[in-house]
PDB file of C-alpha atoms in Angstrom:
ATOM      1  CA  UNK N  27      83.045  62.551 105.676  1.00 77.00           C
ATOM      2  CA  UNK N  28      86.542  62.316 104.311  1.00 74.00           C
ATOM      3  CA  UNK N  29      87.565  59.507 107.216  1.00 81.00           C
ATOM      4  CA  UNK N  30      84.491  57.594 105.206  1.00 82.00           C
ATOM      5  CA  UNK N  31      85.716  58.004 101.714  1.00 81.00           C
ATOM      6  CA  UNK N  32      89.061  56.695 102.612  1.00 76.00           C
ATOM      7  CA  UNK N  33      87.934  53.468 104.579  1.00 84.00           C
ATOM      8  CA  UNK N  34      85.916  53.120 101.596  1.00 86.00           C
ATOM      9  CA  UNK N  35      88.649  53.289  99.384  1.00 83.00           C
ATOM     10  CA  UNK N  36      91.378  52.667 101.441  1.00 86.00           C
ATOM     11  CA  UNK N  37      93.183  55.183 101.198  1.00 82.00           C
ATOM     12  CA  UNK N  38      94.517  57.965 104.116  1.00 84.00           C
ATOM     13  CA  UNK N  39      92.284  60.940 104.056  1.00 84.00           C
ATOM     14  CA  UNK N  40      95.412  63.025 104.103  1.00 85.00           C
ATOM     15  CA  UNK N  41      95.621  61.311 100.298  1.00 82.00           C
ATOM     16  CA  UNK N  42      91.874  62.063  99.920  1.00 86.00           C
ATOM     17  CA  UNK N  43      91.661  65.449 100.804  1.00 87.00           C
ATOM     18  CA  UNK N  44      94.795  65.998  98.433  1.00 87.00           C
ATOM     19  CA  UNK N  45      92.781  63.764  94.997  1.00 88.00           C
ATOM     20  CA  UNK N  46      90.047  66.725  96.445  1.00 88.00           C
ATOM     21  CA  UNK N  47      92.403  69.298  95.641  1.00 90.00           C
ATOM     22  CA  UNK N  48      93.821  68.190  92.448  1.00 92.00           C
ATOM     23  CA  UNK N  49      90.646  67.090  91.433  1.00 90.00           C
ATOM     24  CA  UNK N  50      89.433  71.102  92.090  1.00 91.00           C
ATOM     25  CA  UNK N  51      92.453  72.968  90.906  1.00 91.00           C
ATOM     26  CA  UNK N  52      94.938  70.961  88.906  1.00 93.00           C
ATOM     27  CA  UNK N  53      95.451  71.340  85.191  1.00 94.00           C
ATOM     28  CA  UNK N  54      94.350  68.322  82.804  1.00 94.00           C
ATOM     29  CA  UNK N  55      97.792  67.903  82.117  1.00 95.00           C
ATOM     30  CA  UNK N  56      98.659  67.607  85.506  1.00 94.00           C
ATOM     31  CA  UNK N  57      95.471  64.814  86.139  1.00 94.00           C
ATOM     32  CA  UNK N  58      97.040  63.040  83.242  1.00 94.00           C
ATOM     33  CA  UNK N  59     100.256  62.741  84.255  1.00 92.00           C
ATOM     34  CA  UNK N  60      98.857  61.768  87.545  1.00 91.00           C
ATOM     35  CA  UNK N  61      96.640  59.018  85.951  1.00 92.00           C
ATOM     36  CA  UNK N  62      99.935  57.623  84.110  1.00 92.00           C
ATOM     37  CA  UNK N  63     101.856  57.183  87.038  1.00 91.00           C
ATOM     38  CA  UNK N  64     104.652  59.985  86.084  1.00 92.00           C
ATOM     39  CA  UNK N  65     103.891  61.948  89.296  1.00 92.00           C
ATOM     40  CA  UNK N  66     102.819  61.208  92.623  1.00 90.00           C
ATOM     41  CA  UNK N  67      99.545  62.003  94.640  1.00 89.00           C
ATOM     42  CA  UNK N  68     101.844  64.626  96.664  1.00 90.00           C
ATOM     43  CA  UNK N  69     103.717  66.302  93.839  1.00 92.00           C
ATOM     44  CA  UNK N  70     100.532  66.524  92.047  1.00 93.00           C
ATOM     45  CA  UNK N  71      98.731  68.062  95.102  1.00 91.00           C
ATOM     46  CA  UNK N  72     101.892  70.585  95.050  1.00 91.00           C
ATOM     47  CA  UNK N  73     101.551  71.471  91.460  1.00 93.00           C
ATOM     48  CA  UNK N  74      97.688  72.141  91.256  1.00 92.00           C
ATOM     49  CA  UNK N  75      98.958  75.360  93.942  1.00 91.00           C
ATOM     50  CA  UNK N  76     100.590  76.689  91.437  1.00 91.00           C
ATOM     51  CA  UNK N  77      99.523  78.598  88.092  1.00 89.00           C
ATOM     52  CA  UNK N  78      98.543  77.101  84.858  1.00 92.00           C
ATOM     53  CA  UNK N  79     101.868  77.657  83.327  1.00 92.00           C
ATOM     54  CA  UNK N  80     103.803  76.139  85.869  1.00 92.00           C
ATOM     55  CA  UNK N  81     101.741  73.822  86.443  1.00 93.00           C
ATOM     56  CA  UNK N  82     101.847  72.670  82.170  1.00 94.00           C
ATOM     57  CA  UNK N  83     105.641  73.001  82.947  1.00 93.00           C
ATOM     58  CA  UNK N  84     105.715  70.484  85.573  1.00 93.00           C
ATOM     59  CA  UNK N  85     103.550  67.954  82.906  1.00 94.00           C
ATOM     60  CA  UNK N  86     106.048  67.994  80.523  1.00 94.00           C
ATOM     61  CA  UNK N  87     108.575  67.688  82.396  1.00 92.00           C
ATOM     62  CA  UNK N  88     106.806  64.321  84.185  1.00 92.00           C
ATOM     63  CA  UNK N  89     105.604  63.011  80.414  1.00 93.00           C
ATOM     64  CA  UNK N  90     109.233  63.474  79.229  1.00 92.00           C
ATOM     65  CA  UNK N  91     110.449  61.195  82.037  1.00 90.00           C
ATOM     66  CA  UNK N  92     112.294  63.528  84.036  1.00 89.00           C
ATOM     67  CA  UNK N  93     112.421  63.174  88.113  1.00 87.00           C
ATOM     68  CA  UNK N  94     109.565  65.327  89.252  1.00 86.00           C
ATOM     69  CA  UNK N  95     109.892  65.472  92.865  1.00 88.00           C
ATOM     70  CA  UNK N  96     107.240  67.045  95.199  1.00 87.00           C
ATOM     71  CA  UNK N  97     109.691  68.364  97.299  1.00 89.00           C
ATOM     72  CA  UNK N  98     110.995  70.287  95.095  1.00 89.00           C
ATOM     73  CA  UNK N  99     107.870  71.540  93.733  1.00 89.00           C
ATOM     74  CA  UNK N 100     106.675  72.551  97.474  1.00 87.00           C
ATOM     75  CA  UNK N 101     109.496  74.234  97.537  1.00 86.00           C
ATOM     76  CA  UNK N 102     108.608  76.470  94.534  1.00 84.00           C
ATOM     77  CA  UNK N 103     104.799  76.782  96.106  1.00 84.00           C
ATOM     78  CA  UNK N 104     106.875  78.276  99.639  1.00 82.00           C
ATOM     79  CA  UNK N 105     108.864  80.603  97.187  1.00 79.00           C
ATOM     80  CA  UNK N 106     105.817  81.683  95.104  1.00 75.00           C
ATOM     81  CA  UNK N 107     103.387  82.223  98.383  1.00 70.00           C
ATOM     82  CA  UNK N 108     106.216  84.066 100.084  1.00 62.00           C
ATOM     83  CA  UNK N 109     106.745  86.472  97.387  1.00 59.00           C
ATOM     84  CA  UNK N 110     109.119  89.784  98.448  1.00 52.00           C
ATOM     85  CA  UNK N 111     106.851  91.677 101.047  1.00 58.00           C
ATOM     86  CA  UNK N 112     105.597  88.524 102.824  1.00 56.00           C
ATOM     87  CA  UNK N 113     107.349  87.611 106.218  1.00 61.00           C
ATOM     88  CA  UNK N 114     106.157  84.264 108.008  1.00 59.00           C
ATOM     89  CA  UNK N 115     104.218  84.786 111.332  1.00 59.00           C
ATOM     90  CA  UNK N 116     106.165  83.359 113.872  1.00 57.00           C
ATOM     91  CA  UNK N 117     103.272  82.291 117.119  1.00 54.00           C
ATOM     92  CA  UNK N 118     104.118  81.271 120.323  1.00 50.00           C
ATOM     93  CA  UNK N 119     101.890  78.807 121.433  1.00 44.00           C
ATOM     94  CA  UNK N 120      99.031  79.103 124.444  1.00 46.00           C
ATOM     95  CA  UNK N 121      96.066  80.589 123.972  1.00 52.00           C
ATOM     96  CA  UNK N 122      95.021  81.334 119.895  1.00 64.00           C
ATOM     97  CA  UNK N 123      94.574  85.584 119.052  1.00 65.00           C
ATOM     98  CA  UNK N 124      94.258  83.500 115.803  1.00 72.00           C
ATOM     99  CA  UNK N 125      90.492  84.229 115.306  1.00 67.00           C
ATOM    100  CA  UNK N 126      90.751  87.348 116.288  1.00 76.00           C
ATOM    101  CA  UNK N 127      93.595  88.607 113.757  1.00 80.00           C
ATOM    102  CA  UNK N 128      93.306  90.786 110.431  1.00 77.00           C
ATOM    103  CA  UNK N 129      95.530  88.740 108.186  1.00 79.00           C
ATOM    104  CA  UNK N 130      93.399  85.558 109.599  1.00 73.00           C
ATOM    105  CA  UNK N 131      92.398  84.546 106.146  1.00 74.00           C
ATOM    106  CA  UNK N 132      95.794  85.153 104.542  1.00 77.00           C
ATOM    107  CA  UNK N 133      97.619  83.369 107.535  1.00 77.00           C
ATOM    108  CA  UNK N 134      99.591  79.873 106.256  1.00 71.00           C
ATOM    109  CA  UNK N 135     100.088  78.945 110.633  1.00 72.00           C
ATOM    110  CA  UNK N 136      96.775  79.194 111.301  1.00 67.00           C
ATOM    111  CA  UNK N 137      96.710  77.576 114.968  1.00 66.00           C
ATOM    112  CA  UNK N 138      93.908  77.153 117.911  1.00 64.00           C
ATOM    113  CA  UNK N 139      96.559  77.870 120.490  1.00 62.00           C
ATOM    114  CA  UNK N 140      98.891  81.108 119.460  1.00 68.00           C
ATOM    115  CA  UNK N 141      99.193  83.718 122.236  1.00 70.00           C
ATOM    116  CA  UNK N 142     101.913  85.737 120.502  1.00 73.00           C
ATOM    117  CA  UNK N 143     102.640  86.373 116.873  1.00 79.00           C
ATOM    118  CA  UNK N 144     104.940  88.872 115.036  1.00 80.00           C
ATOM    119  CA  UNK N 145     102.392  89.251 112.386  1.00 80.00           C
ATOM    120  CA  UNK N 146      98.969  90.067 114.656  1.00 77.00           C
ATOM    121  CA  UNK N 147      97.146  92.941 114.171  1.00 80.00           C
ATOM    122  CA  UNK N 148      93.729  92.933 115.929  1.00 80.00           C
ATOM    123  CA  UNK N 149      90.920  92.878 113.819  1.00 78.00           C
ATOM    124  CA  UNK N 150      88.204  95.047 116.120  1.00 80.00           C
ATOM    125  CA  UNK N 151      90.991  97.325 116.417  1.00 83.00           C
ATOM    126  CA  UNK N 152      92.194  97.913 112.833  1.00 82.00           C
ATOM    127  CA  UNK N 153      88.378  98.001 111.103  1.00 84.00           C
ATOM    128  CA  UNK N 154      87.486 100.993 113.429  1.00 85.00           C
ATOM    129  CA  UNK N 155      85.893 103.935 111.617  1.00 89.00           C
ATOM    130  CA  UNK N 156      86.854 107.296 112.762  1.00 90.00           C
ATOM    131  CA  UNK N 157      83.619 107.984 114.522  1.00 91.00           C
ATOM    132  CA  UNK N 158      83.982 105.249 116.732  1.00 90.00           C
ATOM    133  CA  UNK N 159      88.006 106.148 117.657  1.00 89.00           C
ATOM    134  CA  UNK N 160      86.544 110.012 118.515  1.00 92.00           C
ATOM    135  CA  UNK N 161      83.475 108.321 120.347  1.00 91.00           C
ATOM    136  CA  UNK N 162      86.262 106.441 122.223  1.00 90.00           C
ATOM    137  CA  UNK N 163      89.139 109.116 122.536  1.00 92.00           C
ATOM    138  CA  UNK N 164      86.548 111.590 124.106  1.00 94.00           C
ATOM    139  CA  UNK N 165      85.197 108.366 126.480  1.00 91.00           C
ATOM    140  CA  UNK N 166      88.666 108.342 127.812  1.00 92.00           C
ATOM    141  CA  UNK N 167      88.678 112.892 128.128  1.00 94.00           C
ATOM    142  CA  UNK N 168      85.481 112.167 129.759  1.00 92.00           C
ATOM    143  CA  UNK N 169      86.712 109.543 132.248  1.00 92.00           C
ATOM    144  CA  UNK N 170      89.852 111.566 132.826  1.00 93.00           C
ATOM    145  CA  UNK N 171      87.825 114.817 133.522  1.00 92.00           C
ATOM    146  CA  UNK N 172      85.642 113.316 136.121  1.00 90.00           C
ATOM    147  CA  UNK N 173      88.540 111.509 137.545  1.00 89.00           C
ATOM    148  CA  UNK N 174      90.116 114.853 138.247  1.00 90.00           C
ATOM    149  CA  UNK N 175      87.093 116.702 139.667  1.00 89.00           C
ATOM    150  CA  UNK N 176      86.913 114.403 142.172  1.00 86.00           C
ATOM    151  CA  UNK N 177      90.068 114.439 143.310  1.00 81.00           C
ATOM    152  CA  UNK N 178      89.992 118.132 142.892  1.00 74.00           C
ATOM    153  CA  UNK N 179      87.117 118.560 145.253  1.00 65.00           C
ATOM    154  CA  UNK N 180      88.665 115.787 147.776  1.00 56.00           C
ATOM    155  CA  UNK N 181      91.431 118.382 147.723  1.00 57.00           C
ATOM    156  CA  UNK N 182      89.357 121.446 148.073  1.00 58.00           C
ATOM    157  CA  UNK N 183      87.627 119.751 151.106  1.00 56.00           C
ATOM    158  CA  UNK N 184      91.026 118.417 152.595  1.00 54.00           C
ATOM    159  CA  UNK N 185      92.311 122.448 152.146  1.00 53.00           C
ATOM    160  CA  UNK N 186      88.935 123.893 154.054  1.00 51.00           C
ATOM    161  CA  UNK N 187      89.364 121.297 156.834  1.00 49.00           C
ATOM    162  CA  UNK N 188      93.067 122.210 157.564  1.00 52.00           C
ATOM    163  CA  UNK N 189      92.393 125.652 157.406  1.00 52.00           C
ATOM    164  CA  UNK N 190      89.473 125.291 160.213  1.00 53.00           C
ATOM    165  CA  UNK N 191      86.759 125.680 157.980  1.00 52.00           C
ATOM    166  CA  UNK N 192      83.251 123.394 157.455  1.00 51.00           C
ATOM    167  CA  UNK N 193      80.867 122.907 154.650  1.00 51.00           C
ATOM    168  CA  UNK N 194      77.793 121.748 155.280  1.00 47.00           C
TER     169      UNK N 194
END
């Protein structure tokens, strides 16, 4: 759909998917400024990540004729998203555990082909209750247990044999 609205308009989609997102979270000071030409479609697109403060901030800084780069801006976005406790995943590309990941929805790498990231933790794993880890731990006793009787008994039988004895 967004391929048509640009050949319509003619216009990238990139560029269309980014009017989208100024359109749906940009300040009216930030549309204005757009509108008069003081910022650009990307620095605009930058700014409406950001909060309404910074976001009036960057406005007035546009209206008063300043340089208002979206490079700069982006930059600020990358500060604010990263904040002190979050760490960039770093994926190595193959096969995606994407999908499969907790932080999924939080995730700014997002990729169809990650086999390794620093930053997985698996989802099934991590939304366990306790019943189901006990259910599982005493699968494993279980497996163990029955594991050693029979090589207990192959034992057993091996000692009787030696020893000249036969069960029948």
């Amino acid at each position: 759909m967004r391929d048509l609205v640009a050949a319509m308009i003619n216009e990238s989609s990139t560029n269309v998917a980014r009017m989208d997102a100024i359109n749906n979270n940009a300040t009216p000071e930030i549309k204005e400024q757009l509108k008069e030409g003081n910022l650009g479609i990307t620095a605009a697109y930058e700014a409406a990540k950001l909060d309404e403060d910074e976001q009036k901030e960057i406005a007035e800084k546009a209206a008063a004729g300043e340089n208002v780069r979206a490079k700069e801006i982006a930059e600020k976005v990358a500060e604010k998203k990263a904040g002190d406790d979050y760490e960039t995943p770093h994926p190595e590309s193959i096969t995606s555990l994407c999908y499969s990941c907790q932080k999924y929805k939080d995730c700014n790498v997002k990729t169809g082909t990650c086999q390794k990231c620093d930053q997985y933790i698996n989802k099934a794993e991590a939304e366990k209750t306790d019943e189901q880890r006990y259910s599982e731990e005493q699968d494993a006793i279980d497996r163990q247990t029955k594991k050693n009787c029979r090589s207990g008994q192959t034992q057993k039988n091996g000692a009787s044999a030696k020893r000249g004895e036969y069960r029948a």
